[in-house]
Amino acid sequence: MELGLRGAMGACVTTFLSGPCKAEVEETLKRIQRAKGVQGVIVVNPGGIPIRSNMDHTTTIQYVGLMNSLIMMARSAVRNIDPRNDLSVLRVRSKKNEIILVPENDYLLIIIQNINA
Amino acid sequence: MPGPDGARRLSVVRQKLRITFGSRKQASISGHSHVPTSTGTAVQKAAQEHRQHDVRVFDDEGKDVTPHPLFHPDPKPAASKQSKLLALSDSSRATGSVFLPFSMYQTSEEEGSSAAPHSRTSESSRISKSTMSITESMLDGIAAPGSLQDTAVSSPDVQVRREEIKEQVTEEDLDKRVDIYLTETETLWMLDLPPVVVSVESEDAARVLERNKMYVDVCKNRPGNDRFVEKTMQTINGAAKNKEVQCDKIIMEDKGIVVTTWDLYDSFNTSQVEPTSKAEGSRAQAEKKSTSDMTKDEATPAAAERGSITPTTILESAGLARVHEEEKCHTEATLRSENFQQHLFFMERILMENIFQPKLAAYRQFPVLTDPVVALGAGSTSAAIKEAEQEEHDKEEMDKEEQKEMLSDPSILSELNKTSDEMVPPTLEQLWSYRCDLTHQHNVSSMAWSKVNLDLLAVGYGAFDFKEQKEGLACCWSLKNPMWPERIFHCEHGVTALDFSMAIPNLLAVGMYSGIIVVYNVQSSDSTTEFHSGECSAKHKGPVWQLKWVEWDTGTIGGPKRERLISISADGRITQWLIQEGLGCIDLMKIKRTRSKRKNLPAEKEGKSKALISQWAAGICFDFHPKDTNLYLAGTEEGLIHKCSRSCNKQFLKTYRGHKGPVYKVAWNPFTTDTFLSCSVDWSVILWHQNSQTPILTFSSTTTVVHDIMWSPKSAFTFAAASESRVEIWDLSTSILDPVITRSADPEAKFTSVLFAKNTDCLLVGDSRGEVSVFELQDLAASSSAEVDALSDVIGPALFPVAK
């Protein structure tokens, strides 16, 4: 059987585990952070505490606090129309940048990208 | 007063009331109950009816089976009671009290007699009462004032009540002879009004007269007399006492909720799901921590479910630390979860879409909007394979936005610039290039589109030279993420050829420099191969230079097409690989080779006689005829092109000589299937006609090796050629001497492969730095396949000199 498991050049090849290994998640996160125009990546836990962020604390907390109410409103709107539906991605595009939110049960993912760069 | 036992006993069948007070008159038996209204009673004058019965029960033998009374009254107070009873009933009669009407209603059920208390005077009343109910009510009524009641009176009635309940009426009893005795009760005085009139002749008369006279005198003297003083009296008003009570203020809280549709839906669902989820939550908790309080269990499932941790006040100090640990575990779990990874994946695509949006729009041939503030449609959430519709939909949404300002990015040329007056020369516009750190050091050796998803590209990385061999790579790139490949397959040797299957679209066959062929399943992201030709005894011994999945009919017309993997390698064999499995099944099975065709290539000595073959010449490329799958061309290292047939594996049908170096690629023209193209190391590209063994046209515009050529899928005249220093687009309808578009490579990069995109006017070019650049063909004169015949017109003049 051919081996294909050399982790050369930072690519993580998954083994026979079900689900991604931590390194793959890290790798993807790093790639996202490096992508063109990305200003910030925040991962928030259900308690509202950011568990990962590449921006300074003040800004992070500010974003988290503001986005929560927005997500609640958006979710309420979507579910009022059809309760079986639910919010999957919320994108707020402004003049300067775009904020992409992925609200989930266990976490909240916020990415801020500058689109003009 | 005669006592209550003045009545004689009766042996009666029916239930009768034993009333223990006497009456003047005889009572009559009434076997029925009649209900006179209280108003209708002739209170004063009616003859009273009295009935007095003692209830005695005798059975057939005459035995006295009278049930004993439960209560034995005291006789003496009974008499006073009677009077009081009478008085009360009197008043009740007079006023129509509650008792009588009440009891009246109940008489309908009971049959029985009524005995009426009567007055001492001739006044009598007739009241028919029900047997027990009325007395009961009367007794109750009597009991209510509470003052006069003596239970003694009620006793006989109580007794009566008891006895009545137990009596049963039998048929024989109805026919029995009944003796009834009537007696008279004692006199009941109801009212006694002494007369106020005295006869004149009585002895008191004088006194009475005198008294009367005195009274008259007094009355006369009254006014004005001092002895009579008017006096008024006022009743005492009771002193009012105010009492105030103050209570604690009732704390009221307003609570309002806006009920939303989803709130109702959730509440309904959670009430059903609750029992199961609670069990799950507690189980999950038990796994994580060994010791946990009950409250802990409640808190953390809630956290898991709704995403909000509600710290219970009980756990303030002790459990708080544990809560933090749990959160940490949670974050670890979330960071590692599949869900998270998938969302990151989508997020990456969203970002890429943002970055590359104008380029992708150009790829899709939408008019490029030069507005950077264009609002995009919904984010991409589809899986890797089905991307096309989503992309287009997004682009369409975007295209409807209006433009605002020009983009300063110079790399975007708007197609609106195209004016109709002058012919804009066709150009290649680079949109983007597929590259990443991983592929940076590799050389792109081959590229192939997926047969099903035209946005999925497989690129093989491997060196051509023997000296530079290192590990190879096969990557699947998606249009949606030009910065990181969707799949990365590491191969132990350099990849020299690859192709996607048609019948099973997720199989990717990869040929390597070592001669090994592996087949990957691109649905899984690990590098395990589905098939591996390493163990096969007949594997190739030289690099596999080209791989193709070819379909041909099984023989029956309209029957299913069988697909085979064909490979050509430097050991001189064109091999057909049979993947032995059920149709459509992807079980891991060995590759078995059924037929191997060996070519005996003549040694290039004289070229005339087909001498006995001693060695195999290396084959480098092949191409099956688009229409007739029996026919194929093979290019060799010697510079010869052989036309072969599947049915004959020993000899060639034709040999085309024209190249002076190894032929790197042959390609049939997909429209006019008589012509084909070949490129070679000798810097030239030759167009052939299959009937002629000498070249029709030769295109030599470069001074470097031509690595790759490909006919355009859109036009019969157009093809692309990649030589090391530049890529050229030839359009034979325009010129047969020069390419219409040339694009030079960067100094350190060499173009090694070309690929046309089928669904759009784009060209992909791979180079030696591991980059696959996507170029848009702009302003290329469009031609349709209807002009296929024109190609023969073009080459016609060239044919004639040769066709001799």
mmCIF file of N, CA and C in Angstrom, chain A residues 1-4 6 8-9 11 13-14 16 18-22 24-25 27-29 31-32 34-36 38 43 45-47 49 51-52 75-76 79-80 83-84 88-89 91 93 98 100-102 104-107 109 111 113 115-116, chain B residues 260-262 265-266 304-305 307 327 331-332 334-341 343-344 347-348 350-355 372 374-379 381 437-438 441-442 471 484 488 490-492 512 518 520 525-529 532 588:
data_model
loop_
_atom_site.group_PDB
_atom_site.id
_atom_site.type_symbol
_atom_site.label_atom_id
_atom_site.label_comp_id
_atom_site.label_asym_id
_atom_site.label_seq_id
_atom_site.Cartn_x
_atom_site.Cartn_y
_atom_site.Cartn_z
ATOM 1 N N MET A 1 0.840 -1.170 0.000
ATOM 2 C CA MET A 1 0.000 0.000 0.000
ATOM 3 C C MET A 1 0.877 1.222 0.000
ATOM 4 N N GLU A 2 0.449 2.077 -0.774
ATOM 5 C CA GLU A 2 1.280 3.267 -0.924
ATOM 6 C C GLU A 2 1.158 4.130 0.311
ATOM 7 N N LEU A 3 2.248 4.638 0.706
ATOM 8 C CA LEU A 3 2.194 5.577 1.820
ATOM 9 C C LEU A 3 1.880 6.945 1.283
ATOM 10 N N GLY A 4 1.165 7.639 1.970
ATOM 11 C CA GLY A 4 0.985 9.009 1.491
ATOM 12 C C GLY A 4 1.032 9.928 2.656
ATOM 13 N N ARG A 6 3.360 11.498 4.354
ATOM 14 C CA ARG A 6 4.432 12.406 4.744
ATOM 15 C C ARG A 6 3.840 13.791 4.927
ATOM 16 N N ALA A 8 4.835 16.639 4.513
ATOM 17 C CA ALA A 8 5.761 17.636 3.986
ATOM 18 C C ALA A 8 5.067 18.961 3.787
ATOM 19 N N MET A 9 5.790 19.981 3.977
ATOM 20 C CA MET A 9 5.346 21.342 3.690
ATOM 21 C C MET A 9 4.075 21.720 4.410
ATOM 22 N N ALA A 11 1.384 20.310 5.091
ATOM 23 C CA ALA A 11 0.055 19.779 4.802
ATOM 24 C C ALA A 11 -0.208 18.613 5.724
ATOM 25 N N VAL A 13 -2.059 15.342 6.423
ATOM 26 C CA VAL A 13 -2.891 14.324 5.789
ATOM 27 C C VAL A 13 -3.602 13.572 6.888
ATOM 28 N N THR A 14 -4.867 13.464 6.775
ATOM 29 C CA THR A 14 -5.618 12.832 7.862
ATOM 30 C C THR A 14 -5.372 11.345 7.875
ATOM 31 N N PHE A 16 -6.647 7.641 9.884
ATOM 32 C CA PHE A 16 -7.938 6.984 9.822
ATOM 33 C C PHE A 16 -8.886 7.444 10.912
ATOM 34 N N SER A 18 -11.934 9.439 12.401
ATOM 35 C CA SER A 18 -13.103 10.120 11.851
ATOM 36 C C SER A 18 -13.034 11.564 12.276
ATOM 37 N N GLY A 19 -13.329 12.444 11.427
ATOM 38 C CA GLY A 19 -13.284 13.848 11.835
ATOM 39 C C GLY A 19 -11.876 14.389 11.722
ATOM 40 N N PRO A 20 -11.776 15.676 11.628
ATOM 41 C CA PRO A 20 -10.473 16.299 11.377
ATOM 42 C C PRO A 20 -9.627 16.312 12.645
ATOM 43 N N CYS A 21 -8.346 16.248 12.436
ATOM 44 C CA CYS A 21 -7.468 16.348 13.592
ATOM 45 C C CYS A 21 -7.266 17.815 13.894
ATOM 46 N N LYS A 22 -6.718 18.067 15.043
ATOM 47 C CA LYS A 22 -6.589 19.433 15.486
ATOM 48 C C LYS A 22 -5.685 20.216 14.559
ATOM 49 N N GLU A 24 -5.287 19.957 11.455
ATOM 50 C CA GLU A 24 -5.937 20.385 10.212
ATOM 51 C C GLU A 24 -6.772 21.623 10.439
ATOM 52 N N VAL A 25 -7.419 21.624 11.586
ATOM 53 C CA VAL A 25 -8.216 22.813 11.921
ATOM 54 C C VAL A 25 -7.316 24.013 12.066
ATOM 55 N N GLU A 27 -4.479 24.432 10.738
ATOM 56 C CA GLU A 27 -3.951 24.776 9.416
ATOM 57 C C GLU A 27 -4.952 25.632 8.649
ATOM 58 N N THR A 28 -6.188 25.202 8.679
ATOM 59 C CA THR A 28 -7.205 25.968 7.959
ATOM 60 C C THR A 28 -7.361 27.358 8.551
ATOM 61 N N LEU A 29 -7.337 27.421 9.852
ATOM 62 C CA LEU A 29 -7.450 28.728 10.500
ATOM 63 C C LEU A 29 -6.302 29.638 10.084
ATOM 64 N N ARG A 31 -4.611 29.467 7.364
ATOM 65 C CA ARG A 31 -4.767 29.875 5.960
ATOM 66 C C ARG A 31 -5.776 30.999 5.841
ATOM 67 N N ILE A 32 -6.824 30.872 6.624
ATOM 68 C CA ILE A 32 -7.839 31.931 6.581
ATOM 69 C C ILE A 32 -7.251 33.234 7.059
ATOM 70 N N ARG A 34 -4.296 34.162 6.822
ATOM 71 C CA ARG A 34 -3.330 34.707 5.865
ATOM 72 C C ARG A 34 -3.992 35.196 4.592
ATOM 73 N N ALA A 35 -5.237 34.840 4.410
ATOM 74 C CA ALA A 35 -5.884 35.172 3.132
ATOM 75 C C ALA A 35 -5.921 36.680 2.943
ATOM 76 N N LYS A 36 -6.071 37.015 1.708
ATOM 77 C CA LYS A 36 -5.929 38.421 1.346
ATOM 78 C C LYS A 36 -7.039 39.252 1.968
ATOM 79 N N VAL A 38 -7.871 39.727 5.085
ATOM 80 C CA VAL A 38 -8.520 39.329 6.336
ATOM 81 C C VAL A 38 -7.916 40.138 7.477
ATOM 82 N N VAL A 43 -13.057 33.417 17.253
ATOM 83 C CA VAL A 43 -13.900 32.270 17.570
ATOM 84 C C VAL A 43 -14.401 32.477 18.993
ATOM 85 N N ASN A 45 -16.877 31.262 22.243
ATOM 86 C CA ASN A 45 -17.535 30.087 22.815
ATOM 87 C C ASN A 45 -18.944 30.468 23.250
ATOM 88 N N PRO A 46 -19.749 29.503 23.646
ATOM 89 C CA PRO A 46 -21.144 29.828 23.939
ATOM 90 C C PRO A 46 -21.331 30.838 25.066
ATOM 91 N N GLY A 47 -20.308 30.987 25.887
ATOM 92 C CA GLY A 47 -20.469 31.942 26.971
ATOM 93 C C GLY A 47 -20.190 33.367 26.559
ATOM 94 N N ILE A 49 -17.306 34.316 25.355
ATOM 95 C CA ILE A 49 -15.898 34.623 25.603
ATOM 96 C C ILE A 49 -15.111 34.208 24.365
ATOM 97 N N ILE A 51 -12.433 32.650 22.358
ATOM 98 C CA ILE A 51 -11.385 31.687 22.672
ATOM 99 C C ILE A 51 -10.235 31.793 21.699
ATOM 100 N N ARG A 52 -10.469 32.489 20.602
ATOM 101 C CA ARG A 52 -9.366 32.666 19.688
ATOM 102 C C ARG A 52 -9.585 33.948 18.923
ATOM 103 N N ARG A 75 -31.549 35.801 13.418
ATOM 104 C CA ARG A 75 -32.057 34.463 13.628
ATOM 105 C C ARG A 75 -33.551 34.488 13.898
ATOM 106 N N SER A 76 -33.957 35.450 14.713
ATOM 107 C CA SER A 76 -35.376 35.545 14.997
ATOM 108 C C SER A 76 -36.167 35.813 13.723
ATOM 109 N N ARG A 79 -36.318 32.617 11.619
ATOM 110 C CA ARG A 79 -37.133 31.551 12.171
ATOM 111 C C ARG A 79 -38.589 31.929 12.308
ATOM 112 N N ASN A 80 -38.844 33.193 12.364
ATOM 113 C CA ASN A 80 -40.240 33.601 12.396
ATOM 114 C C ASN A 80 -40.945 33.247 11.094
ATOM 115 N N PRO A 83 -40.149 28.189 11.270
ATOM 116 C CA PRO A 83 -39.395 27.768 12.457
ATOM 117 C C PRO A 83 -38.436 26.624 12.204
ATOM 118 N N ARG A 84 -38.633 25.919 11.120
ATOM 119 C CA ARG A 84 -37.705 24.822 10.885
ATOM 120 C C ARG A 84 -36.415 25.309 10.256
ATOM 121 N N SER A 88 -27.589 30.245 8.886
ATOM 122 C CA SER A 88 -26.323 29.546 8.733
ATOM 123 C C SER A 88 -25.163 30.529 8.594
ATOM 124 N N VAL A 89 -25.283 31.497 7.723
ATOM 125 C CA VAL A 89 -24.203 32.473 7.589
ATOM 126 C C VAL A 89 -24.830 33.850 7.516
ATOM 127 N N ARG A 91 -23.701 37.742 6.578
ATOM 128 C CA ARG A 91 -22.625 38.567 6.044
ATOM 129 C C ARG A 91 -23.080 40.003 6.048
ATOM 130 N N ARG A 93 -21.908 43.521 4.839
ATOM 131 C CA ARG A 93 -20.931 44.164 3.981
ATOM 132 C C ARG A 93 -21.062 45.655 4.146
ATOM 133 N N GLU A 98 -16.055 43.593 5.179
ATOM 134 C CA GLU A 98 -17.182 42.669 5.273
ATOM 135 C C GLU A 98 -16.990 41.815 6.510
ATOM 136 N N ILE A 100 -18.220 38.464 8.325
ATOM 137 C CA ILE A 100 -18.887 37.205 8.032
ATOM 138 C C ILE A 100 -19.060 36.468 9.354
ATOM 139 N N LEU A 101 -20.297 36.093 9.633
ATOM 140 C CA LEU A 101 -20.578 35.450 10.908
ATOM 141 C C LEU A 101 -21.167 34.073 10.660
ATOM 142 N N VAL A 102 -20.669 33.120 11.398
ATOM 143 C CA VAL A 102 -21.251 31.793 11.339
ATOM 144 C C VAL A 102 -21.695 31.441 12.754
ATOM 145 N N GLU A 104 -23.278 29.228 15.543
ATOM 146 C CA GLU A 104 -23.592 27.823 15.746
ATOM 147 C C GLU A 104 -23.985 27.623 17.182
ATOM 148 N N ASN A 105 -24.333 26.402 17.510
ATOM 149 C CA ASN A 105 -24.694 26.108 18.892
ATOM 150 C C ASN A 105 -23.501 26.195 19.809
ATOM 151 N N ASP A 106 -22.396 25.687 19.324
ATOM 152 C CA ASP A 106 -21.240 25.575 20.214
ATOM 153 C C ASP A 106 -20.275 26.729 20.087
ATOM 154 N N TYR A 107 -20.403 27.496 19.057
ATOM 155 C CA TYR A 107 -19.396 28.533 18.872
ATOM 156 C C TYR A 107 -19.948 29.571 17.925
ATOM 157 N N LEU A 109 -18.309 32.121 14.879
ATOM 158 C CA LEU A 109 -17.114 32.404 14.095
ATOM 159 C C LEU A 109 -17.298 33.762 13.440
ATOM 160 N N ILE A 111 -15.370 36.681 11.076
ATOM 161 C CA ILE A 111 -14.206 37.023 10.241
ATOM 162 C C ILE A 111 -14.455 38.391 9.650
ATOM 163 N N GLN A 113 -13.078 40.994 6.882
ATOM 164 C CA GLN A 113 -12.221 41.028 5.704
ATOM 165 C C GLN A 113 -12.341 42.374 5.034
ATOM 166 N N ILE A 115 -12.288 44.301 1.812
ATOM 167 C CA ILE A 115 -12.486 43.910 0.425
ATOM 168 C C ILE A 115 -11.851 44.858 -0.550
ATOM 169 N N ASN A 116 -11.395 45.944 -0.097
ATOM 170 C CA ASN A 116 -10.819 46.889 -1.038
ATOM 171 C C ASN A 116 -9.327 46.715 -1.214
ATOM 172 N N THR B 260 -42.798 34.651 19.581
ATOM 173 C CA THR B 260 -42.469 34.515 18.173
ATOM 174 C C THR B 260 -42.821 33.108 17.717
ATOM 175 N N THR B 261 -42.909 32.987 16.444
ATOM 176 C CA THR B 261 -43.295 31.700 15.887
ATOM 177 C C THR B 261 -42.308 30.616 16.271
ATOM 178 N N TRP B 262 -41.037 30.975 16.229
ATOM 179 C CA TRP B 262 -40.046 29.951 16.513
ATOM 180 C C TRP B 262 -40.009 29.613 17.985
ATOM 181 N N TYR B 265 -42.593 27.040 18.404
ATOM 182 C CA TYR B 265 -42.123 25.794 17.812
ATOM 183 C C TYR B 265 -41.097 25.119 18.709
ATOM 184 N N ASP B 266 -40.198 25.916 19.236
ATOM 185 C CA ASP B 266 -39.151 25.346 20.086
ATOM 186 C C ASP B 266 -39.728 24.779 21.367
ATOM 187 N N ALA B 304 -24.830 22.910 26.975
ATOM 188 C CA ALA B 304 -24.628 22.251 25.685
ATOM 189 C C ALA B 304 -25.806 22.498 24.765
ATOM 190 N N GLU B 305 -26.968 22.536 25.346
ATOM 191 C CA GLU B 305 -28.144 22.617 24.489
ATOM 192 C C GLU B 305 -28.328 24.005 23.918
ATOM 193 N N GLY B 307 -26.611 26.793 24.606
ATOM 194 C CA GLY B 307 -25.477 27.670 24.395
ATOM 195 C C GLY B 307 -25.369 28.781 25.410
ATOM 196 N N GLU B 327 -15.405 24.185 30.571
ATOM 197 C CA GLU B 327 -15.436 25.075 29.407
ATOM 198 C C GLU B 327 -14.224 24.848 28.545
ATOM 199 N N THR B 331 -14.139 23.972 24.736
ATOM 200 C CA THR B 331 -13.520 24.707 23.638
ATOM 201 C C THR B 331 -12.621 23.786 22.842
ATOM 202 N N GLU B 332 -11.944 22.920 23.535
ATOM 203 C CA GLU B 332 -11.116 21.970 22.802
ATOM 204 C C GLU B 332 -11.968 21.148 21.864
ATOM 205 N N THR B 334 -14.851 21.870 20.654
ATOM 206 C CA THR B 334 -15.413 22.611 19.529
ATOM 207 C C THR B 334 -14.353 22.865 18.483
ATOM 208 N N LEU B 335 -13.147 23.165 18.970
ATOM 209 C CA LEU B 335 -12.122 23.467 17.987
ATOM 210 C C LEU B 335 -11.780 22.249 17.156
ATOM 211 N N ARG B 336 -12.065 21.113 17.708
ATOM 212 C CA ARG B 336 -11.678 19.921 16.998
ATOM 213 C C ARG B 336 -12.840 19.324 16.215
ATOM 214 N N SER B 337 -13.997 19.887 16.396
ATOM 215 C CA SER B 337 -15.160 19.182 15.874
ATOM 216 C C SER B 337 -15.225 19.273 14.358
ATOM 217 N N GLU B 338 -15.921 18.342 13.858
ATOM 218 C CA GLU B 338 -16.118 18.269 12.403
ATOM 219 C C GLU B 338 -16.866 19.483 11.899
ATOM 220 N N ASN B 339 -17.825 19.868 12.707
ATOM 221 C CA ASN B 339 -18.650 21.011 12.383
ATOM 222 C C ASN B 339 -17.815 22.261 12.202
ATOM 223 N N PHE B 340 -16.936 22.439 13.131
ATOM 224 C CA PHE B 340 -16.082 23.617 13.091
ATOM 225 C C PHE B 340 -15.222 23.587 11.844
ATOM 226 N N GLN B 341 -14.699 22.466 11.567
ATOM 227 C CA GLN B 341 -13.833 22.347 10.395
ATOM 228 C C GLN B 341 -14.615 22.670 9.134
ATOM 229 N N HIS B 343 -17.214 24.519 8.891
ATOM 230 C CA HIS B 343 -17.519 25.939 8.798
ATOM 231 C C HIS B 343 -16.302 26.755 8.424
ATOM 232 N N LEU B 344 -15.179 26.320 8.906
ATOM 233 C CA LEU B 344 -13.953 26.995 8.461
ATOM 234 C C LEU B 344 -13.772 26.828 6.964
ATOM 235 N N MET B 347 -16.019 29.144 5.327
ATOM 236 C CA MET B 347 -15.539 30.494 5.533
ATOM 237 C C MET B 347 -14.412 30.812 4.580
ATOM 238 N N GLU B 348 -13.556 29.826 4.405
ATOM 239 C CA GLU B 348 -12.445 30.053 3.488
ATOM 240 C C GLU B 348 -12.968 30.320 2.083
ATOM 241 N N ILE B 350 -15.831 31.520 1.322
ATOM 242 C CA ILE B 350 -16.453 32.846 1.266
ATOM 243 C C ILE B 350 -15.391 33.909 1.058
ATOM 244 N N LEU B 351 -14.313 33.768 1.786
ATOM 245 C CA LEU B 351 -13.247 34.753 1.651
ATOM 246 C C LEU B 351 -12.672 34.738 0.246
ATOM 247 N N MET B 352 -12.486 33.537 -0.262
ATOM 248 C CA MET B 352 -11.947 33.439 -1.608
ATOM 249 C C MET B 352 -12.884 34.063 -2.618
ATOM 250 N N GLU B 353 -14.130 33.842 -2.380
ATOM 251 C CA GLU B 353 -15.097 34.436 -3.288
ATOM 252 C C GLU B 353 -14.998 35.951 -3.254
ATOM 253 N N ASN B 354 -14.823 36.463 -2.066
ATOM 254 C CA ASN B 354 -14.651 37.907 -1.955
ATOM 255 C C ASN B 354 -13.426 38.397 -2.697
ATOM 256 N N ILE B 355 -12.374 37.621 -2.547
ATOM 257 C CA ILE B 355 -11.118 38.090 -3.126
ATOM 258 C C ILE B 355 -11.146 37.972 -4.636
ATOM 259 N N PRO B 372 -16.130 47.702 -6.767
ATOM 260 C CA PRO B 372 -15.677 46.920 -5.622
ATOM 261 C C PRO B 372 -16.692 46.823 -4.507
ATOM 262 N N VAL B 374 -19.696 45.954 -4.830
ATOM 263 C CA VAL B 374 -20.835 45.135 -5.231
ATOM 264 C C VAL B 374 -21.209 44.191 -4.101
ATOM 265 N N ALA B 375 -22.480 44.116 -3.830
ATOM 266 C CA ALA B 375 -22.920 43.213 -2.759
ATOM 267 C C ALA B 375 -23.071 41.828 -3.325
ATOM 268 N N LEU B 376 -22.550 40.895 -2.589
ATOM 269 C CA LEU B 376 -22.610 39.531 -3.070
ATOM 270 C C LEU B 376 -23.852 38.835 -2.573
ATOM 271 N N GLY B 377 -24.152 37.773 -3.175
ATOM 272 C CA GLY B 377 -25.301 36.980 -2.751
ATOM 273 C C GLY B 377 -24.965 36.182 -1.509
ATOM 274 N N ALA B 378 -25.752 35.226 -1.264
ATOM 275 C CA ALA B 378 -25.591 34.414 -0.056
ATOM 276 C C ALA B 378 -24.298 33.627 -0.117
ATOM 277 N N GLY B 379 -23.764 33.374 1.025
ATOM 278 C CA GLY B 379 -22.510 32.650 1.104
ATOM 279 C C GLY B 379 -22.652 31.236 0.596
ATOM 280 N N THR B 381 -22.542 27.463 0.633
ATOM 281 C CA THR B 381 -22.630 26.414 1.639
ATOM 282 C C THR B 381 -22.718 25.034 1.008
ATOM 283 N N ASP B 437 1.839 26.986 -1.455
ATOM 284 C CA ASP B 437 3.202 26.687 -1.007
ATOM 285 C C ASP B 437 3.573 25.254 -1.279
ATOM 286 N N LEU B 438 2.587 24.433 -1.198
ATOM 287 C CA LEU B 438 2.843 23.011 -1.341
ATOM 288 C C LEU B 438 3.369 22.659 -2.713
ATOM 289 N N GLN B 441 7.461 23.946 -5.481
ATOM 290 C CA GLN B 441 8.713 23.469 -6.069
ATOM 291 C C GLN B 441 8.505 22.453 -7.169
ATOM 292 N N HIS B 442 7.289 22.161 -7.454
ATOM 293 C CA HIS B 442 7.059 21.078 -8.398
ATOM 294 C C HIS B 442 6.813 21.596 -9.795
ATOM 295 N N GLU B 471 9.481 13.316 -4.808
ATOM 296 C CA GLU B 471 8.108 12.896 -4.601
ATOM 297 C C GLU B 471 7.159 13.758 -5.393
ATOM 298 N N TRP B 484 -5.951 27.076 -2.273
ATOM 299 C CA TRP B 484 -5.583 25.836 -1.596
ATOM 300 C C TRP B 484 -6.344 24.704 -2.268
ATOM 301 N N ILE B 488 -5.288 16.733 -1.677
ATOM 302 C CA ILE B 488 -3.844 16.618 -1.902
ATOM 303 C C ILE B 488 -3.484 15.147 -1.753
ATOM 304 N N HIS B 490 -0.365 12.703 -1.933
ATOM 305 C CA HIS B 490 1.084 12.600 -2.038
ATOM 306 C C HIS B 490 1.435 11.283 -2.704
ATOM 307 N N CYS B 491 2.315 11.379 -3.652
ATOM 308 C CA CYS B 491 2.715 10.170 -4.371
ATOM 309 C C CYS B 491 4.204 9.963 -4.186
ATOM 310 N N GLU B 492 4.567 8.734 -4.210
ATOM 311 C CA GLU B 492 5.967 8.465 -3.898
ATOM 312 C C GLU B 492 6.895 8.842 -5.030
ATOM 313 N N MET B 512 2.808 7.380 -12.697
ATOM 314 C CA MET B 512 3.998 7.972 -12.097
ATOM 315 C C MET B 512 5.254 7.660 -12.878
ATOM 316 N N VAL B 518 -1.733 4.395 -9.993
ATOM 317 C CA VAL B 518 -2.632 4.298 -8.846
ATOM 318 C C VAL B 518 -3.935 5.011 -9.185
ATOM 319 N N TYR B 520 -7.017 6.934 -7.319
ATOM 320 C CA TYR B 520 -7.507 7.530 -6.082
ATOM 321 C C TYR B 520 -9.006 7.755 -6.170
ATOM 322 N N SER B 525 -10.422 12.320 1.519
ATOM 323 C CA SER B 525 -9.294 13.238 1.448
ATOM 324 C C SER B 525 -7.993 12.606 1.880
ATOM 325 N N ASP B 526 -8.013 11.341 2.153
ATOM 326 C CA ASP B 526 -6.720 10.752 2.505
ATOM 327 C C ASP B 526 -6.093 10.118 1.282
ATOM 328 N N SER B 527 -4.858 9.793 1.426
ATOM 329 C CA SER B 527 -4.101 9.364 0.253
ATOM 330 C C SER B 527 -4.165 7.871 0.031
ATOM 331 N N THR B 528 -5.140 7.233 0.591
ATOM 332 C CA THR B 528 -5.206 5.793 0.330
ATOM 333 C C THR B 528 -5.716 5.589 -1.078
ATOM 334 N N THR B 529 -5.085 4.692 -1.710
ATOM 335 C CA THR B 529 -5.418 4.473 -3.108
ATOM 336 C C THR B 529 -6.468 3.403 -3.218
ATOM 337 N N HIS B 532 -3.827 -0.064 -6.982
ATOM 338 C CA HIS B 532 -2.387 0.180 -7.046
ATOM 339 C C HIS B 532 -1.808 -0.885 -7.946
ATOM 340 N N LEU B 588 -12.527 -2.225 -3.017
ATOM 341 C CA LEU B 588 -11.085 -2.280 -3.211
ATOM 342 C C LEU B 588 -10.742 -3.625 -3.810
#
